[in-house]
């Protein structure tokens, strides 16, 4: 509810439009995403918008918000059971609180955050996809590829080569 003013339970299994979630700003964001040159730029636009929304949340002392920030800004992979222990609650309690404010389980949110960091790292000079994966906390390239496919629907190599949008099928 803090991110968009809508309980995550109201939008389960029904992906809402950005306009529903953010009004006029959502409409502008949708337009920016649609006219972006490539998927990398689209992911940057949406990712930056979501990070800015998280920063605007007004209750920084709340446990779940602290956990969200820890996941977003940690340079190391966050282990959810340790995160719960640090805040003296059970993993299940943390999951319930986390789902209430983000709509995701903490582990899923951590995976999305790690994926977003990897997207933003692409294009760094002299770094291969494997280097980026390892720098962003993936154990190996196969975990990176798995998350990439799940969250984007594309293979990383095709996505970053600009072939993830079906260009090769348009003139068929």
Coordinates of N, CA and C in Angstrom, one line a residue:
X1 N 0.8 -1.2 0.0 CA 0.0 0.0 0.0 C 0.8 1.3 0.0
X2 N 2.0 1.2 0.5 CA 2.9 2.4 0.6 C 3.4 2.8 -0.7
X3 N 3.7 1.9 -1.6 CA 4.3 2.2 -2.9 C 3.4 2.9 -3.8
X4 N 2.1 2.4 -3.9 CA 1.2 3.0 -4.8 C -0.2 3.4 -4.2
X5 N -0.3 3.1 -2.9 CA -1.6 3.4 -2.2 C -2.7 2.3 -2.5
X6 N -2.3 1.2 -3.0 CA -3.2 0.1 -3.3 C -2.6 -1.1 -2.6
X7 N -3.5 -1.8 -1.9 CA -3.0 -3.1 -1.2 C -2.6 -4.1 -2.3
X8 N -1.5 -4.8 -2.0 CA -1.1 -5.8 -3.0 C -2.1 -6.9 -3.2
X9 N -2.9 -7.1 -2.2 CA -4.0 -8.2 -2.3 C -5.0 -7.8 -3.3
X10 N -5.2 -6.5 -3.6 CA -6.2 -6.1 -4.6 C -5.8 -6.3 -6.0
X11 N -4.5 -6.5 -6.2 CA -4.0 -6.6 -7.6 C -3.3 -8.0 -7.9
X12 N -3.5 -9.0 -7.0 CA -2.9 -10.3 -7.2 C -3.5 -10.9 -8.5
X13 N -2.7 -11.4 -9.3 CA -3.1 -12.1 -10.6 C -3.8 -11.2 -11.6
X14 N -3.8 -9.9 -11.3 CA -4.4 -8.9 -12.2 C -3.4 -7.8 -12.4
X15 N -2.5 -7.9 -13.4 CA -1.5 -6.8 -13.5 C -2.2 -5.5 -13.8
X16 N -2.1 -4.5 -12.9 CA -2.8 -3.2 -13.2 C -1.9 -2.3 -14.1
X17 N -2.6 -1.4 -14.7 CA -1.9 -0.5 -15.6 C -1.1 0.5 -14.7
X18 N -0.1 1.1 -15.3 CA 0.7 2.1 -14.6 C -0.2 3.3 -14.3
X19 N -1.1 3.6 -15.2 CA -2.0 4.7 -15.0 C -2.9 4.5 -13.8
X20 N -3.4 3.3 -13.6 CA -4.2 3.0 -12.4 C -3.3 3.2 -11.1
X21 N -2.1 2.7 -11.2 CA -1.2 2.8 -10.0 C -0.7 4.2 -9.7
X22 N -0.5 5.0 -10.7 CA 0.2 6.3 -10.5 C -0.5 7.5 -11.2
X23 N -1.7 7.3 -11.7 CA -2.4 8.4 -12.3 C -1.7 9.0 -13.6
X24 N -1.6 10.3 -13.6 CA -1.0 11.0 -14.8 C 0.5 10.6 -14.9
X25 N 1.2 10.5 -13.8 CA 2.6 10.1 -13.9 C 2.7 8.7 -14.5
X26 N 1.8 7.8 -14.2 CA 1.8 6.5 -14.8 C 1.6 6.5 -16.3
X27 N 0.7 7.4 -16.7 CA 0.5 7.6 -18.2 C 1.7 8.1 -18.9
X28 N 2.4 9.1 -18.3 CA 3.6 9.6 -18.8 C 4.7 8.5 -18.8
X29 N 4.8 7.8 -17.8 CA 5.8 6.7 -17.7 C 5.5 5.6 -18.8
X30 N 4.3 5.3 -19.0 CA 3.9 4.3 -20.0 C 4.4 4.8 -21.4
X31 N 4.2 6.1 -21.7 CA 4.6 6.7 -22.9 C 6.1 6.7 -23.1
X32 N 6.8 7.0 -22.0 CA 8.3 7.0 -22.1 C 8.8 5.5 -22.4
X33 N 8.2 4.6 -21.7 CA 8.6 3.2 -21.9 C 8.3 2.8 -23.4
X34 N 7.1 3.1 -23.9 CA 6.8 2.8 -25.3 C 7.7 3.4 -26.3
X35 N 8.1 4.6 -26.1 CA 9.0 5.2 -27.1 C 10.5 5.0 -26.9
X36 N 10.8 4.3 -25.8 CA 12.2 4.1 -25.6 C 12.8 3.2 -26.7
X37 N 14.1 3.5 -26.9 CA 14.8 2.8 -28.1 C 15.0 1.3 -27.9
X38 N 15.1 0.8 -26.7 CA 15.4 -0.6 -26.6 C 14.9 -1.1 -25.2
X39 N 15.0 -2.4 -25.0 CA 14.6 -3.0 -23.7 C 15.4 -2.5 -22.5
X40 N 16.7 -2.3 -22.7 CA 17.6 -1.8 -21.6 C 17.1 -0.5 -21.1
X41 N 16.8 0.4 -22.1 CA 16.3 1.8 -21.7 C 14.9 1.6 -21.0
X42 N 14.1 0.8 -21.5 CA 12.8 0.6 -20.8 C 12.9 0.1 -19.4
X43 N 13.8 -0.9 -19.2 CA 14.1 -1.4 -17.8 C 14.6 -0.3 -16.9
X44 N 15.5 0.5 -17.5 CA 16.1 1.6 -16.7 C 15.0 2.6 -16.3
X45 N 14.1 3.0 -17.2 CA 13.0 3.9 -16.9 C 12.1 3.4 -15.8
X46 N 11.7 2.2 -15.9 CA 10.8 1.6 -14.9 C 11.5 1.4 -13.6
X47 N 12.8 0.9 -13.7 CA 13.5 0.6 -12.4 C 13.8 1.9 -11.7
X48 N 14.2 3.0 -12.4 CA 14.4 4.2 -11.7 C 13.2 4.8 -11.1
X49 N 12.1 4.7 -11.8 CA 10.8 5.1 -11.2 C 10.4 4.4 -10.0
X50 N 10.6 3.1 -10.0 CA 10.3 2.3 -8.8 C 11.2 2.6 -7.6
X51 N 12.5 2.8 -7.9 CA 13.4 3.1 -6.8 C 13.0 4.5 -6.2
X52 N 12.7 5.4 -7.0 CA 12.3 6.8 -6.5 C 11.0 6.7 -5.7
X53 N 10.1 5.8 -6.1 CA 8.9 5.6 -5.3 C 9.2 5.0 -3.9
X54 N 10.1 4.1 -3.9 CA 10.5 3.5 -2.6 C 11.1 4.5 -1.7
X55 N 11.9 5.4 -2.3 CA 12.6 6.5 -1.5 C 11.6 7.4 -0.9
X56 N 10.4 7.6 -1.5 CA 9.4 8.5 -1.0 C 8.6 7.9 0.1
X57 N 8.7 6.7 0.4 CA 7.9 6.1 1.5 C 8.3 6.8 2.8
X58 N 7.3 7.2 3.5 CA 7.5 8.1 4.6 C 7.8 7.5 6.0
X59 N 7.7 6.2 6.1 CA 7.9 5.6 7.4 C 9.2 4.8 7.5
X60 N 10.4 5.5 7.5 CA 11.7 4.8 7.4 C 12.0 3.8 8.6
X61 N 11.3 4.0 9.7 CA 11.6 3.2 10.9 C 10.9 1.9 10.9
X62 N 9.9 1.7 10.0 CA 9.1 0.5 10.0 C 10.0 -0.7 9.5
X63 N 9.9 -1.8 10.2 CA 10.7 -2.9 10.0 C 10.7 -3.4 8.5
X64 N 9.6 -3.5 7.9 CA 9.5 -4.0 6.5 C 10.2 -3.0 5.6
X65 N 10.0 -1.7 5.8 CA 10.7 -0.7 5.0 C 12.2 -0.8 5.1
X66 N 12.7 -1.0 6.3 CA 14.1 -1.2 6.6 C 14.6 -2.4 5.8
X67 N 13.9 -3.5 5.7 CA 14.3 -4.7 5.0 C 14.3 -4.4 3.5
X68 N 13.3 -3.7 3.0 CA 13.3 -3.3 1.6 C 14.5 -2.5 1.2
X69 N 14.8 -1.5 2.0 CA 16.0 -0.7 1.8 C 17.3 -1.5 1.8
X70 N 17.4 -2.5 2.8 CA 18.6 -3.3 2.9 C 18.8 -4.1 1.6
X71 N 17.7 -4.7 1.1 CA 17.8 -5.5 -0.1 C 18.2 -4.6 -1.3
X72 N 17.5 -3.4 -1.4 CA 17.8 -2.5 -2.5 C 19.2 -2.0 -2.6
X73 N 19.8 -1.6 -1.4 CA 21.0 -0.9 -1.3 C 22.2 -1.7 -0.9
X74 N 22.0 -3.0 -0.6 CA 23.1 -3.9 -0.2 C 24.0 -4.2 -1.3
X75 N 25.3 -4.2 -1.1 CA 26.3 -4.6 -2.1 C 26.4 -6.1 -2.2
X76 N 26.0 -6.8 -1.1 CA 26.1 -8.2 -1.0 C 24.8 -8.9 -1.1
X77 N 24.7 -10.1 -1.6 CA 23.4 -10.8 -1.6 C 22.8 -10.9 -0.2
X78 N 21.5 -10.6 0.0 CA 20.9 -10.6 1.3 C 20.3 -12.0 1.5
X79 N 20.6 -12.6 2.6 CA 20.0 -13.9 3.0 C 18.8 -13.6 3.9
X80 N 17.7 -14.0 3.4 CA 16.4 -13.6 4.1 C 16.3 -14.1 5.5
X81 N 16.7 -15.3 5.8 CA 16.7 -15.8 7.2 C 17.6 -15.0 8.1
X82 N 18.7 -14.5 7.6 CA 19.6 -13.7 8.4 C 19.0 -12.3 8.6
X83 N 18.3 -11.8 7.6 CA 17.6 -10.5 7.6 C 16.5 -10.6 8.7
X84 N 15.8 -11.7 8.8 CA 14.7 -11.8 9.8 C 15.4 -11.9 11.2
X85 N 16.5 -12.6 11.3 CA 17.1 -12.8 12.6 C 17.7 -11.4 13.1
X86 N 18.2 -10.6 12.2 CA 18.7 -9.3 12.5 C 17.6 -8.4 13.1
X87 N 16.4 -8.6 12.7 CA 15.2 -7.8 13.1 C 14.4 -8.5 14.2
X88 N 14.9 -9.7 14.7 CA 14.3 -10.4 15.8 C 12.8 -10.9 15.5
X89 N 12.6 -11.3 14.2 CA 11.3 -11.8 13.9 C 11.5 -13.1 13.1
X90 N 10.4 -13.9 12.9 CA 10.6 -15.1 12.2 C 10.6 -14.8 10.7
X91 N 11.1 -15.7 9.9 CA 11.1 -15.5 8.4 C 9.6 -15.4 7.9
X92 N 8.7 -16.1 8.5 CA 7.3 -16.1 8.1 C 6.7 -14.7 8.4
X93 N 7.0 -14.1 9.6 CA 6.5 -12.8 9.9 C 7.1 -11.8 8.9
X94 N 8.4 -11.9 8.6 CA 9.0 -11.0 7.6 C 8.3 -11.1 6.3
X95 N 8.1 -12.3 5.9 CA 7.4 -12.5 4.6 C 6.0 -11.9 4.5
X96 N 5.2 -12.0 5.6 CA 3.9 -11.4 5.6 C 4.0 -9.9 5.5
X97 N 4.9 -9.3 6.3 CA 5.0 -7.8 6.3 C 5.5 -7.4 5.0
X98 N 6.5 -8.1 4.4 CA 7.1 -7.7 3.2 C 6.0 -7.8 2.0
X99 N 5.3 -8.8 2.0 CA 4.2 -9.0 0.9 C 3.2 -7.9 1.0
X100 N 2.9 -7.4 2.3 CA 1.9 -6.4 2.5 C 2.4 -5.1 1.8
X101 N 3.6 -4.7 1.9 CA 4.1 -3.5 1.4 C 4.6 -3.5 -0.1
X102 N 5.1 -4.7 -0.5 CA 5.7 -4.8 -1.8 C 4.9 -5.7 -2.8
X103 N 4.1 -6.6 -2.2 CA 3.4 -7.5 -3.1 C 4.2 -8.8 -3.4
X104 N 5.5 -8.8 -3.0 CA 6.4 -9.9 -3.3 C 6.9 -10.5 -2.0
X105 N 7.2 -11.8 -2.0 CA 8.0 -12.4 -0.9 C 9.4 -11.7 -0.9
X106 N 10.1 -11.7 0.2 CA 11.4 -11.1 0.3 C 12.4 -11.7 -0.7
X107 N 12.4 -13.0 -0.9 CA 13.3 -13.7 -1.8 C 13.1 -13.2 -3.2
X108 N 11.8 -13.2 -3.6 CA 11.5 -12.7 -5.0 C 11.9 -11.3 -5.2
X109 N 11.6 -10.4 -4.2 CA 12.0 -9.0 -4.3 C 13.5 -8.9 -4.4
X110 N 14.3 -9.7 -3.6 CA 15.7 -9.7 -3.7 C 16.2 -10.1 -5.1
X111 N 15.6 -11.1 -5.7 CA 15.9 -11.6 -7.0 C 15.7 -10.5 -8.1
X112 N 14.5 -9.8 -7.9 CA 14.2 -8.7 -8.8 C 15.2 -7.5 -8.7
X113 N 15.6 -7.2 -7.5 CA 16.5 -6.2 -7.2 C 17.9 -6.5 -7.8
X114 N 18.3 -7.8 -7.7 CA 19.6 -8.2 -8.2 C 19.5 -8.2 -9.7
X115 N 18.4 -8.6 -10.3 CA 18.2 -8.5 -11.8 C 18.3 -7.1 -12.3
X116 N 17.7 -6.2 -11.6 CA 17.7 -4.8 -11.9 C 19.2 -4.2 -11.9
X117 N 19.9 -4.6 -10.9 CA 21.3 -4.2 -10.8 C 22.1 -4.7 -12.0
X118 N 21.8 -6.0 -12.4 CA 22.5 -6.6 -13.5 C 22.2 -5.8 -14.8
X119 N 20.9 -5.4 -15.0 CA 20.5 -4.7 -16.2 C 21.2 -3.3 -16.2
X120 N 21.3 -2.7 -15.1 CA 22.0 -1.4 -15.0 C 23.5 -1.5 -15.2
X121 N 24.1 -2.7 -14.9 CA 25.5 -2.9 -15.0 C 25.9 -3.2 -16.5
X122 N 25.0 -3.6 -17.3 CA 25.4 -4.0 -18.7 C 25.9 -2.7 -19.4
X123 N 26.9 -2.9 -20.2 CA 27.5 -1.8 -20.9 C 28.8 -1.3 -20.2
X124 N 29.0 -1.8 -19.0 CA 30.3 -1.5 -18.3 C 31.4 -2.0 -19.1
X125 N 32.4 -1.1 -19.4 CA 33.5 -1.5 -20.3 C 34.3 -2.7 -19.7
X126 N 34.6 -3.6 -20.6 CA 35.5 -4.8 -20.3 C 34.8 -5.8 -19.3
X127 N 33.5 -5.8 -19.3 CA 32.8 -6.8 -18.5 C 31.9 -7.7 -19.3
X128 N 32.1 -8.9 -19.1 CA 31.3 -9.9 -19.8 C 30.0 -10.1 -19.1
X129 N 29.0 -10.8 -19.6 CA 27.8 -11.1 -18.9 C 28.1 -11.9 -17.7
X130 N 29.1 -12.8 -17.7 CA 29.5 -13.6 -16.6 C 30.0 -12.7 -15.5
X131 N 30.8 -11.8 -15.8 CA 31.4 -10.8 -14.8 C 30.3 -10.0 -14.2
X132 N 29.3 -9.5 -15.0 CA 28.2 -8.8 -14.4 C 27.4 -9.6 -13.5
X133 N 27.1 -10.9 -13.9 CA 26.3 -11.8 -13.0 C 27.0 -12.0 -11.7
X134 N 28.3 -12.2 -11.7 CA 29.0 -12.5 -10.5 C 29.1 -11.2 -9.6
X135 N 29.3 -10.0 -10.2 CA 29.3 -8.8 -9.5 C 28.0 -8.4 -8.9
X136 N 26.9 -8.9 -9.4 CA 25.6 -8.6 -8.9 C 25.1 -9.7 -7.9
X137 N 25.9 -10.6 -7.6 CA 25.6 -11.6 -6.5 C 25.0 -12.9 -7.0
X138 N 25.1 -13.1 -8.3 CA 24.6 -14.4 -8.8 C 25.8 -15.4 -8.6
X139 N 25.4 -16.7 -8.2 CA 26.4 -17.7 -7.9 C 27.2 -18.1 -9.2
X140 N 26.4 -18.1 -10.3 CA 27.1 -18.5 -11.5 C 26.2 -17.9 -12.7
X141 N 26.7 -18.2 -13.9 CA 26.0 -17.6 -15.1 C 24.6 -18.3 -15.3
X142 N 24.5 -19.6 -14.9 CA 23.2 -20.3 -15.1 C 22.1 -19.7 -14.2
X143 N 22.4 -19.3 -13.0 CA 21.4 -18.6 -12.2 C 21.0 -17.3 -12.8
X144 N 22.0 -16.5 -13.3 CA 21.7 -15.3 -13.9 C 20.8 -15.5 -15.2
X145 N 21.1 -16.4 -16.0 CA 20.3 -16.7 -17.2 C 18.9 -17.1 -16.8
X146 N 18.8 -17.9 -15.7 CA 17.5 -18.4 -15.3 C 16.6 -17.2 -14.9
X147 N 17.2 -16.3 -14.0 CA 16.4 -15.1 -13.6 C 16.1 -14.2 -14.8
X148 N 17.1 -14.1 -15.7 CA 16.9 -13.2 -16.8 C 15.7 -13.7 -17.7
X149 N 15.7 -15.0 -17.9 CA 14.6 -15.5 -18.7 C 13.2 -15.3 -18.0
X150 N 13.2 -15.6 -16.7 CA 12.0 -15.5 -15.9 C 11.4 -14.1 -15.9
X151 N 12.3 -13.1 -15.7 CA 11.8 -11.7 -15.5 C 11.7 -11.0 -16.8
X152 N 12.5 -11.3 -17.8 CA 12.4 -10.5 -19.1 C 11.7 -11.3 -20.2
X153 N 11.8 -12.7 -20.1 CA 11.3 -13.5 -21.2 C 12.3 -13.7 -22.3
X154 N 13.5 -13.3 -22.1 CA 14.5 -13.4 -23.1 C 15.8 -14.0 -22.6
X155 N 16.6 -14.5 -23.5 CA 18.0 -14.9 -23.2 C 18.8 -13.6 -23.0
X156 N 19.7 -13.5 -22.1 CA 20.5 -12.2 -21.9 C 21.2 -11.8 -23.2
X157 N 21.8 -12.8 -23.9 CA 22.6 -12.4 -25.0 C 21.8 -11.8 -26.1
X158 N 20.6 -12.4 -26.3 CA 19.6 -11.8 -27.3 C 19.1 -10.5 -26.9
X159 N 18.8 -10.3 -25.6 CA 18.2 -9.1 -25.1 C 19.2 -8.0 -25.3
X160 N 20.5 -8.2 -24.9 CA 21.5 -7.1 -25.0 C 22.0 -6.9 -26.4
X161 N 21.7 -7.8 -27.3 CA 22.1 -7.6 -28.7 C 21.0 -6.9 -29.4
X162 N 19.9 -6.6 -28.7 CA 18.8 -5.9 -29.3 C 17.8 -6.8 -30.1
X163 N 18.0 -8.1 -29.9 CA 17.1 -9.1 -30.6 C 16.0 -9.6 -29.8
X164 N 15.8 -9.1 -28.6 CA 14.8 -9.6 -27.7 C 13.4 -9.1 -27.9
X165 N 13.2 -8.3 -28.9 CA 11.9 -7.7 -29.1 C 11.2 -8.3 -30.4
X166 N 11.7 -9.4 -30.9 CA 11.1 -10.0 -32.1 C 11.4 -9.4 -33.4
X167 N 12.5 -8.6 -33.4 CA 12.8 -7.9 -34.7 C 13.0 -8.9 -35.8
X168 N 13.6 -10.1 -35.5 CA 13.8 -11.0 -36.6 C 12.6 -11.6 -37.2
X169 N 11.4 -11.4 -36.5 CA 10.2 -12.0 -37.0 C 9.3 -11.0 -37.7
X170 N 9.6 -9.7 -37.6 CA 8.8 -8.7 -38.2 C 8.7 -8.7 -39.7
X171 N 9.7 -9.1 -40.4 CA 9.7 -9.1 -41.9 C 9.5 -10.5 -42.4
X172 N 9.2 -11.4 -41.6 CA 9.0 -12.8 -42.0 C 7.8 -13.0 -42.8

